[in-house]
Every structure is written in structure tokens, then in C-alpha cells.
PDB file of C-alpha atoms in Angstrom:
ATOM      1  CA  UNK A  13      -0.248   0.356  -0.006  1.00 85.00           C
ATOM      2  CA  UNK A  14       1.400   3.194  -1.261  1.00 87.00           C
ATOM      3  CA  UNK A  15      -0.602   5.520   1.057  1.00 93.00           C
ATOM      4  CA  UNK A  16      -1.969   7.030  -2.205  1.00 97.00           C
ATOM      5  CA  UNK A  17      -5.741   6.880  -2.273  1.00 97.00           C
ATOM      6  CA  UNK A  18      -7.954   7.180  -5.412  1.00 97.00           C
ATOM      7  CA  UNK A  19     -11.822   7.560  -5.726  1.00 97.00           C
ATOM      8  CA  UNK A  20     -13.809   5.863  -7.065  1.00 97.00           C
ATOM      9  CA  UNK A  21     -12.190   2.012  -8.421  1.00 96.00           C
ATOM     10  CA  UNK A  22     -13.905   1.791 -11.370  1.00 96.00           C
ATOM     11  CA  UNK A  23     -16.055   4.382 -13.205  1.00 97.00           C
ATOM     12  CA  UNK A  24     -18.724   3.613 -16.418  1.00 97.00           C
ATOM     13  CA  UNK A  25     -20.183   6.297 -18.552  1.00 97.00           C
ATOM     14  CA  UNK A  26     -21.263   7.486 -21.912  1.00 97.00           C
ATOM     15  CA  UNK A  27     -19.798   9.720 -24.755  1.00 97.00           C
ATOM     16  CA  UNK A  28     -20.421  12.984 -23.913  1.00 97.00           C
ATOM     17  CA  UNK A  29     -20.734  13.381 -20.122  1.00 97.00           C
ATOM     18  CA  UNK A  30     -18.389  14.468 -17.261  1.00 98.00           C
ATOM     19  CA  UNK A  31     -16.839  13.119 -14.807  1.00 98.00           C
ATOM     20  CA  UNK A  32     -14.390  13.719 -11.300  1.00 98.00           C
ATOM     21  CA  UNK A  33     -11.985  11.656 -10.243  1.00 98.00           C
ATOM     22  CA  UNK A  34     -10.478  11.716  -6.792  1.00 98.00           C
ATOM     23  CA  UNK A  35      -6.569  11.430  -5.391  1.00 98.00           C
ATOM     24  CA  UNK A  36      -5.160  11.875  -1.976  1.00 98.00           C
ATOM     25  CA  UNK A  37      -1.744  11.852  -1.355  1.00 97.00           C
ATOM     26  CA  UNK A  38       0.669  10.625   1.238  1.00 96.00           C
ATOM     27  CA  UNK A  39       0.572  12.326   4.505  1.00 95.00           C
ATOM     28  CA  UNK A  40       3.036  14.782   4.196  1.00 92.00           C
ATOM     29  CA  UNK A  41       3.101  15.068   0.273  1.00 95.00           C
ATOM     30  CA  UNK A  42       3.236  17.886  -1.573  1.00 94.00           C
ATOM     31  CA  UNK A  43       3.064  17.278  -4.820  1.00 93.00           C
ATOM     32  CA  UNK A  44       0.451  15.036  -6.893  1.00 95.00           C
ATOM     33  CA  UNK A  45       1.102  13.721 -10.588  1.00 95.00           C
ATOM     34  CA  UNK A  46      -1.794  12.897 -12.990  1.00 97.00           C
ATOM     35  CA  UNK A  47      -0.668   9.669 -15.279  1.00 96.00           C
ATOM     36  CA  UNK A  48      -3.476   8.188 -18.354  1.00 96.00           C
ATOM     37  CA  UNK A  49      -2.905   4.490 -19.020  1.00 94.00           C
ATOM     38  CA  UNK A  50      -4.137   3.429 -22.246  1.00 93.00           C
ATOM     39  CA  UNK A  51      -3.107   0.865 -24.430  1.00 88.00           C
ATOM     40  CA  UNK A  52      -2.204   2.586 -27.678  1.00 88.00           C
ATOM     41  CA  UNK A  53      -0.499   5.535 -25.454  1.00 89.00           C
ATOM     42  CA  UNK A  54       1.061   3.963 -22.615  1.00 91.00           C
ATOM     43  CA  UNK A  55       1.827   5.228 -19.389  1.00 93.00           C
ATOM     44  CA  UNK A  56       1.637   9.600 -19.764  1.00 94.00           C
ATOM     45  CA  UNK A  57       2.389  12.348 -18.072  1.00 93.00           C
ATOM     46  CA  UNK A  58      -0.750  14.707 -17.623  1.00 95.00           C
ATOM     47  CA  UNK A  59      -0.298  17.504 -14.975  1.00 94.00           C
ATOM     48  CA  UNK A  60       1.512  18.404 -11.882  1.00 93.00           C
ATOM     49  CA  UNK A  61       0.563  20.117  -8.600  1.00 94.00           C
ATOM     50  CA  UNK A  62       2.609  21.389  -6.042  1.00 92.00           C
ATOM     51  CA  UNK A  63       1.066  22.955  -2.978  1.00 93.00           C
ATOM     52  CA  UNK A  64      -2.481  23.724  -4.935  1.00 94.00           C
ATOM     53  CA  UNK A  65      -0.432  25.805  -7.837  1.00 93.00           C
ATOM     54  CA  UNK A  66      -0.055  23.961 -11.349  1.00 92.00           C
ATOM     55  CA  UNK A  67       3.359  23.278 -11.516  1.00 89.00           C
ATOM     56  CA  UNK A  68       3.471  20.748 -14.967  1.00 88.00           C
ATOM     57  CA  UNK A  69       1.321  20.090 -17.718  1.00 90.00           C
ATOM     58  CA  UNK A  70       1.806  16.686 -19.818  1.00 89.00           C
ATOM     59  CA  UNK A  71      -0.329  15.287 -22.835  1.00 83.00           C
ATOM     60  CA  UNK A  72      -3.229  16.675 -21.085  1.00 92.00           C
ATOM     61  CA  UNK A  73      -6.420  17.701 -23.355  1.00 94.00           C
ATOM     62  CA  UNK A  74      -8.452  20.989 -23.327  1.00 95.00           C
ATOM     63  CA  UNK A  75     -11.430  18.930 -22.294  1.00 97.00           C
ATOM     64  CA  UNK A  76     -10.079  17.649 -19.800  1.00 97.00           C
ATOM     65  CA  UNK A  77      -8.265  19.857 -15.914  1.00 96.00           C
ATOM     66  CA  UNK A  78      -7.474  18.916 -12.623  1.00 97.00           C
ATOM     67  CA  UNK A  79      -7.078  21.281  -9.336  1.00 97.00           C
ATOM     68  CA  UNK A  80      -5.208  20.743  -5.722  1.00 97.00           C
ATOM     69  CA  UNK A  81      -7.143  21.658  -2.800  1.00 97.00           C
ATOM     70  CA  UNK A  82      -6.172  23.601   0.203  1.00 96.00           C
ATOM     71  CA  UNK A  83      -6.006  19.530   2.156  1.00 95.00           C
ATOM     72  CA  UNK A  84      -4.283  18.796  -0.932  1.00 96.00           C
ATOM     73  CA  UNK A  85      -6.013  16.419  -2.089  1.00 97.00           C
ATOM     74  CA  UNK A  86      -6.422  16.464  -5.861  1.00 98.00           C
ATOM     75  CA  UNK A  87      -9.434  16.150  -8.557  1.00 98.00           C
ATOM     76  CA  UNK A  88      -9.370  15.600 -12.337  1.00 98.00           C
ATOM     77  CA  UNK A  89     -12.018  16.851 -14.290  1.00 98.00           C
ATOM     78  CA  UNK A  90     -12.941  15.021 -17.672  1.00 98.00           C
ATOM     79  CA  UNK A  91     -15.400  16.029 -19.903  1.00 97.00           C
ATOM     80  CA  UNK A  92     -17.438  15.777 -23.196  1.00 97.00           C
ATOM     81  CA  UNK A  93     -15.935  12.311 -23.157  1.00 97.00           C
ATOM     82  CA  UNK A  94     -15.144  10.405 -26.059  1.00 97.00           C
ATOM     83  CA  UNK A  95     -14.409   6.555 -26.475  1.00 96.00           C
ATOM     84  CA  UNK A  96     -10.813   7.021 -26.642  1.00 95.00           C
ATOM     85  CA  UNK A  97     -10.635   8.398 -22.850  1.00 96.00           C
ATOM     86  CA  UNK A  98     -11.730   4.702 -21.992  1.00 97.00           C
ATOM     87  CA  UNK A  99      -8.087   4.139 -19.564  1.00 97.00           C
ATOM     88  CA  UNK A 100      -6.911   4.034 -16.350  1.00 96.00           C
ATOM     89  CA  UNK A 101      -5.973   7.199 -14.540  1.00 97.00           C
ATOM     90  CA  UNK A 102      -2.967   7.047 -12.495  1.00 97.00           C
ATOM     91  CA  UNK A 103      -2.196   9.307  -9.546  1.00 97.00           C
ATOM     92  CA  UNK A 104       0.642   9.864  -7.852  1.00 96.00           C
ATOM     93  CA  UNK A 105       2.445  11.992  -5.079  1.00 95.00           C
ATOM     94  CA  UNK A 106       5.816  13.092  -3.971  1.00 93.00           C
ATOM     95  CA  UNK A 107       6.836  15.212  -0.856  1.00 90.00           C
ATOM     96  CA  UNK A 108       7.732  18.388  -2.469  1.00 81.00           C
ATOM     97  CA  UNK A 109       7.878  18.021  -6.285  1.00 74.00           C
ATOM     98  CA  UNK A 110      11.164  18.953  -6.824  1.00 73.00           C
ATOM     99  CA  UNK A 111      13.783  17.834  -9.928  1.00 68.00           C
ATOM    100  CA  UNK A 112      15.937  15.551  -7.059  1.00 78.00           C
ATOM    101  CA  UNK A 113      14.529  12.370  -8.767  1.00 82.00           C
ATOM    102  CA  UNK A 114      12.511  11.877  -5.581  1.00 85.00           C
ATOM    103  CA  UNK A 115      10.363   9.289  -5.693  1.00 90.00           C
ATOM    104  CA  UNK A 116       7.000   9.556  -7.179  1.00 93.00           C
ATOM    105  CA  UNK A 117       4.434   7.309  -5.285  1.00 94.00           C
ATOM    106  CA  UNK A 118       1.454   5.812  -7.083  1.00 95.00           C
ATOM    107  CA  UNK A 119      -2.172   5.231  -5.830  1.00 96.00           C
ATOM    108  CA  UNK A 120      -4.111   1.951  -7.633  1.00 94.00           C
ATOM    109  CA  UNK A 121      -5.750   4.057 -10.133  1.00 96.00           C
ATOM    110  CA  UNK A 122      -9.123   4.420 -11.559  1.00 97.00           C
ATOM    111  CA  UNK A 123     -10.420   2.500 -14.591  1.00 96.00           C
ATOM    112  CA  UNK A 124     -12.363   4.623 -16.846  1.00 98.00           C
ATOM    113  CA  UNK A 125     -15.181   2.801 -19.141  1.00 97.00           C
ATOM    114  CA  UNK A 126     -16.719   5.488 -21.403  1.00 97.00           C
ATOM    115  CA  UNK A 127     -19.097   3.647 -23.906  1.00 96.00           C
TER     116      UNK A 127
ATOM    117  CA  UNK B  30      13.148  16.094 -25.091  1.00 77.00           C
ATOM    118  CA  UNK B  31      13.216  12.168 -24.087  1.00 83.00           C
ATOM    119  CA  UNK B  32      12.149   8.911 -24.645  1.00 90.00           C
ATOM    120  CA  UNK B  33      12.690   5.341 -23.269  1.00 95.00           C
ATOM    121  CA  UNK B  34      12.933   2.378 -25.369  1.00 96.00           C
ATOM    122  CA  UNK B  35      11.890  -0.780 -23.585  1.00 96.00           C
ATOM    123  CA  UNK B  36      13.428  -3.195 -26.149  1.00 92.00           C
ATOM    124  CA  UNK B  37      11.356  -6.545 -24.886  1.00 95.00           C
ATOM    125  CA  UNK B  38       7.176  -5.946 -25.095  1.00 95.00           C
ATOM    126  CA  UNK B  39       7.082  -9.431 -23.467  1.00 97.00           C
ATOM    127  CA  UNK B  40       9.815 -11.571 -21.793  1.00 98.00           C
ATOM    128  CA  UNK B  41       8.801 -15.111 -20.550  1.00 97.00           C
ATOM    129  CA  UNK B  42      11.616 -17.358 -18.528  1.00 97.00           C
ATOM    130  CA  UNK B  43      10.961 -19.669 -16.307  1.00 97.00           C
ATOM    131  CA  UNK B  44      11.550 -20.182 -12.521  1.00 97.00           C
ATOM    132  CA  UNK B  45      15.133 -20.130 -10.779  1.00 97.00           C
ATOM    133  CA  UNK B  46      15.976 -18.725 -14.349  1.00 98.00           C
ATOM    134  CA  UNK B  47      18.013 -15.397 -14.486  1.00 98.00           C
ATOM    135  CA  UNK B  48      16.377 -13.076 -16.255  1.00 98.00           C
ATOM    136  CA  UNK B  49      17.296  -9.122 -18.110  1.00 98.00           C
ATOM    137  CA  UNK B  50      15.062  -6.821 -18.814  1.00 98.00           C
ATOM    138  CA  UNK B  51      16.129  -3.888 -21.373  1.00 98.00           C
ATOM    139  CA  UNK B  52      16.070  -0.176 -20.868  1.00 97.00           C
ATOM    140  CA  UNK B  53      17.429   2.313 -23.891  1.00 97.00           C
ATOM    141  CA  UNK B  54      16.689   6.387 -23.255  1.00 95.00           C
ATOM    142  CA  UNK B  55      17.271   9.123 -25.202  1.00 91.00           C
ATOM    143  CA  UNK B  56      17.385  12.401 -23.818  1.00 84.00           C
ATOM    144  CA  UNK B  57      20.165  15.544 -24.218  1.00 79.00           C
ATOM    145  CA  UNK B  58      20.320  16.258 -20.545  1.00 81.00           C
ATOM    146  CA  UNK B  59      20.771  14.360 -17.311  1.00 84.00           C
ATOM    147  CA  UNK B  60      18.339  12.452 -15.881  1.00 87.00           C
ATOM    148  CA  UNK B  61      17.703  10.402 -13.332  1.00 92.00           C
ATOM    149  CA  UNK B  62      16.247   6.831 -14.046  1.00 94.00           C
ATOM    150  CA  UNK B  63      13.581   4.572 -12.597  1.00 96.00           C
ATOM    151  CA  UNK B  64      12.397   1.100 -12.903  1.00 97.00           C
ATOM    152  CA  UNK B  65       8.692   0.736 -11.760  1.00 97.00           C
ATOM    153  CA  UNK B  66       6.473  -2.621 -11.291  1.00 97.00           C
ATOM    154  CA  UNK B  67       3.152  -2.851 -12.277  1.00 95.00           C
ATOM    155  CA  UNK B  68       1.313  -5.977 -10.942  1.00 92.00           C
ATOM    156  CA  UNK B  69      -2.046  -7.051 -12.178  1.00 88.00           C
ATOM    157  CA  UNK B  70      -4.411  -4.648 -11.121  1.00 83.00           C
ATOM    158  CA  UNK B  71      -2.590  -3.005  -8.697  1.00 87.00           C
ATOM    159  CA  UNK B  72      -0.501   0.603  -9.570  1.00 90.00           C
ATOM    160  CA  UNK B  73       2.658   0.786 -10.030  1.00 94.00           C
ATOM    161  CA  UNK B  74       5.465   0.105  -7.166  1.00 95.00           C
ATOM    162  CA  UNK B  75       9.497   1.405  -7.125  1.00 95.00           C
ATOM    163  CA  UNK B  76      11.451  -0.927  -7.451  1.00 97.00           C
ATOM    164  CA  UNK B  77      14.632   0.882  -7.338  1.00 96.00           C
ATOM    165  CA  UNK B  78      16.512   4.391  -9.375  1.00 95.00           C
ATOM    166  CA  UNK B  79      19.781   5.756 -10.167  1.00 94.00           C
ATOM    167  CA  UNK B  80      20.333   9.383  -9.090  1.00 91.00           C
ATOM    168  CA  UNK B  81      24.083   9.660  -9.487  1.00 88.00           C
ATOM    169  CA  UNK B  82      27.180   7.305  -7.936  1.00 88.00           C
ATOM    170  CA  UNK B  83      27.152   3.700  -8.084  1.00 90.00           C
ATOM    171  CA  UNK B  84      26.291   2.614 -11.555  1.00 91.00           C
ATOM    172  CA  UNK B  85      25.198  -0.574 -10.155  1.00 96.00           C
ATOM    173  CA  UNK B  86      21.741  -0.095  -7.956  1.00 96.00           C
ATOM    174  CA  UNK B  87      20.307  -2.627  -6.048  1.00 96.00           C
ATOM    175  CA  UNK B  88      16.514  -2.566  -5.591  1.00 95.00           C
ATOM    176  CA  UNK B  89      13.520  -4.570  -4.172  1.00 94.00           C
ATOM    177  CA  UNK B  90      12.714  -8.217  -4.518  1.00 93.00           C
ATOM    178  CA  UNK B  91      16.212  -9.223  -5.308  1.00 96.00           C
ATOM    179  CA  UNK B  92      16.508  -7.222  -8.734  1.00 97.00           C
ATOM    180  CA  UNK B  93      19.216  -4.749  -9.901  1.00 97.00           C
ATOM    181  CA  UNK B  94      20.189  -2.148 -12.663  1.00 98.00           C
ATOM    182  CA  UNK B  95      23.206  -1.037 -14.215  1.00 96.00           C
ATOM    183  CA  UNK B  96      23.603   2.460 -15.640  1.00 95.00           C
ATOM    184  CA  UNK B  97      25.838   2.752 -18.632  1.00 94.00           C
ATOM    185  CA  UNK B  98      26.457   6.252 -20.290  1.00 91.00           C
ATOM    186  CA  UNK B  99      27.512   5.728 -23.343  1.00 92.00           C
ATOM    187  CA  UNK B 100      25.197   2.836 -24.152  1.00 93.00           C
ATOM    188  CA  UNK B 101      22.422   5.168 -22.936  1.00 93.00           C
ATOM    189  CA  UNK B 102      21.213   2.012 -21.318  1.00 95.00           C
ATOM    190  CA  UNK B 103      19.766   1.084 -17.887  1.00 97.00           C
ATOM    191  CA  UNK B 104      18.805  -2.568 -17.838  1.00 98.00           C
ATOM    192  CA  UNK B 105      17.532  -4.593 -15.375  1.00 98.00           C
ATOM    193  CA  UNK B 106      18.630  -8.169 -14.197  1.00 98.00           C
ATOM    194  CA  UNK B 107      17.534 -10.982 -11.255  1.00 98.00           C
ATOM    195  CA  UNK B 108      19.722 -13.807 -11.303  1.00 97.00           C
ATOM    196  CA  UNK B 109      16.777 -15.702 -10.075  1.00 97.00           C
ATOM    197  CA  UNK B 110      13.313 -14.980 -10.821  1.00 97.00           C
ATOM    198  CA  UNK B 111      10.229 -16.553  -8.764  1.00 97.00           C
ATOM    199  CA  UNK B 112       6.718 -17.137  -9.835  1.00 96.00           C
ATOM    200  CA  UNK B 113       5.276 -14.193  -7.911  1.00 95.00           C
ATOM    201  CA  UNK B 114       7.929 -11.657 -10.166  1.00 97.00           C
ATOM    202  CA  UNK B 115       5.135 -12.289 -13.016  1.00 97.00           C
ATOM    203  CA  UNK B 116       4.107  -8.268 -13.391  1.00 97.00           C
ATOM    204  CA  UNK B 117       4.649  -5.710 -16.026  1.00 97.00           C
ATOM    205  CA  UNK B 118       7.732  -3.684 -15.863  1.00 98.00           C
ATOM    206  CA  UNK B 119       8.646   0.416 -16.555  1.00 97.00           C
ATOM    207  CA  UNK B 120      11.691   1.973 -16.854  1.00 97.00           C
ATOM    208  CA  UNK B 121      11.182   5.808 -16.681  1.00 95.00           C
ATOM    209  CA  UNK B 122      13.452   8.682 -17.087  1.00 92.00           C
ATOM    210  CA  UNK B 123      13.090  12.264 -15.341  1.00 88.00           C
ATOM    211  CA  UNK B 124      14.829  15.637 -15.885  1.00 83.00           C
ATOM    212  CA  UNK B 125      17.628  15.852 -13.505  1.00 76.00           C
ATOM    213  CA  UNK B 126      17.484  19.821 -12.036  1.00 67.00           C
ATOM    214  CA  UNK B 127      15.031  20.991 -14.829  1.00 64.00           C
ATOM    215  CA  UNK B 128      11.289  22.295 -13.162  1.00 64.00           C
ATOM    216  CA  UNK B 129       9.221  20.065 -15.212  1.00 65.00           C
ATOM    217  CA  UNK B 130       9.561  16.801 -12.797  1.00 74.00           C
ATOM    218  CA  UNK B 131       7.632  14.523 -14.913  1.00 83.00           C
ATOM    219  CA  UNK B 132       8.413  10.714 -15.355  1.00 88.00           C
ATOM    220  CA  UNK B 133       8.740   9.638 -18.870  1.00 92.00           C
ATOM    221  CA  UNK B 134       7.854   5.870 -19.176  1.00 94.00           C
ATOM    222  CA  UNK B 135       8.369   3.385 -21.842  1.00 95.00           C
ATOM    223  CA  UNK B 136       5.879   0.517 -22.787  1.00 95.00           C
ATOM    224  CA  UNK B 137       6.745  -1.585 -20.630  1.00 96.00           C
ATOM    225  CA  UNK B 138       8.043  -5.259 -20.621  1.00 97.00           C
ATOM    226  CA  UNK B 139       5.516  -7.662 -19.626  1.00 97.00           C
ATOM    227  CA  UNK B 140       7.703 -10.608 -17.267  1.00 98.00           C
ATOM    228  CA  UNK B 141       5.951 -14.006 -17.254  1.00 97.00           C
ATOM    229  CA  UNK B 142       8.116 -16.870 -15.081  1.00 97.00           C
ATOM    230  CA  UNK B 143       6.521 -20.120 -15.549  1.00 96.00           C
ATOM    231  CA  UNK B 144       6.215 -23.546 -13.363  1.00 95.00           C
TER     232      UNK B 144
END
């Protein structure tokens, strides 16, 4: 158990809908990362937050947005869903989110299926 | 930009045999290197990482990896595998000293250990 929790575990929805994925980082970690794992694209970095502020953006679609709240939990919002958004979404956390090679601890993921 | 190539998508081996999972990376700047393991229906767990110093890095579960700067490789090895090592293994890089602390992952290698 990494100490990172994600809810829900599974989500089934229809095209065009909007969903929210939630992540609670390890106690004391200030930085949260979101990754998408799909069969065709593999594991891809979406976005990073540090202590409530956006720090880095990766291959995140404009239909997707995220935020980190004062209690440090984070939410990833996916809207106007398409079939291709079906994937496993991971959240990871690290203590400081600096480029020192610190370990990112991954949650169990949320499996999203868009029908 | 950096990229990671895992040369084998699948590696089948017999129990107690040695195994090597190959990883090459491409980057114009210095990087940190990581190996993560993903067991079925679970999140990613760090096996080991190379930040600096000795090029031979020891990790959990008897795994080790060797950083070779001239060949831009970071191959993962285990002298004797167990059935329980069956999982997907991901090599990843992080730009050292940059402002973007994302992990860039390879496509993964599925290690299957047969009795």
C-alpha cells in the first residue's frame, strides 16, 4: 500500500458525459501528479500540482482539467468524454515535487470506461 | 525531450532462471532513471532508481540495474526469478535539474515466469 488513495476504483459512463476522479496523496506529500495509462499510448504524464499550484503540464487535453485543494487532495475532471478516453488514470504523490529524483508513489488507479 | 525504449514487450522465462529486461533512453540532458513494477490490477511500485554515484543499483525483491551512460541504457536484472515476479515492468526517466518533474515511461515489458 503506497498510501495514495484514489476513488472511485471503476467508472463506467457514456460519451459526452463529465466525470471527476479524486486522489488523496500520502500524508505530508505536497505534490500530486496525474498519469493516463492506455493500451495505445502507454503511460503518459498529464499534469502536476504542488501545494495547490499547477507546476507542469503534459499531454493533457483541453477537455481535461485538474486542481489541488488546500487539504492537498486533487481532482481530475474529464468532460465531453469520448471512447478514446477509456483508460486507467493514476495519481502519484511525492514530498516536494522538485527535480531531485524523489520517488513518486502511485495510487491503485481509476479505471474509466466510456461507452 | 526525452524518450524511453523498452526493447522487449514480453519476456517469458522459467522459474529460477536469470532475467534481463532491457531499457534504453534518449535525452539531451542529464536524467534520473527508474524502474517500476505493476502487478495485475495494482498501481506502480518503485523497484529501484539511479540518481548518481555507483552505476550498479540494488532494489527490492532481489532486482538490480546497471546504468551505462555511453550506451544510454539502464537494464534490469535478477539472477533467479520466482513465479511471484510475474508482472509488467516499466522503465522511466526524469529530467534532472529541470522545472518539469514528470516521469517519462517506456511502453513496458511483461515478464511471465513459468513453473
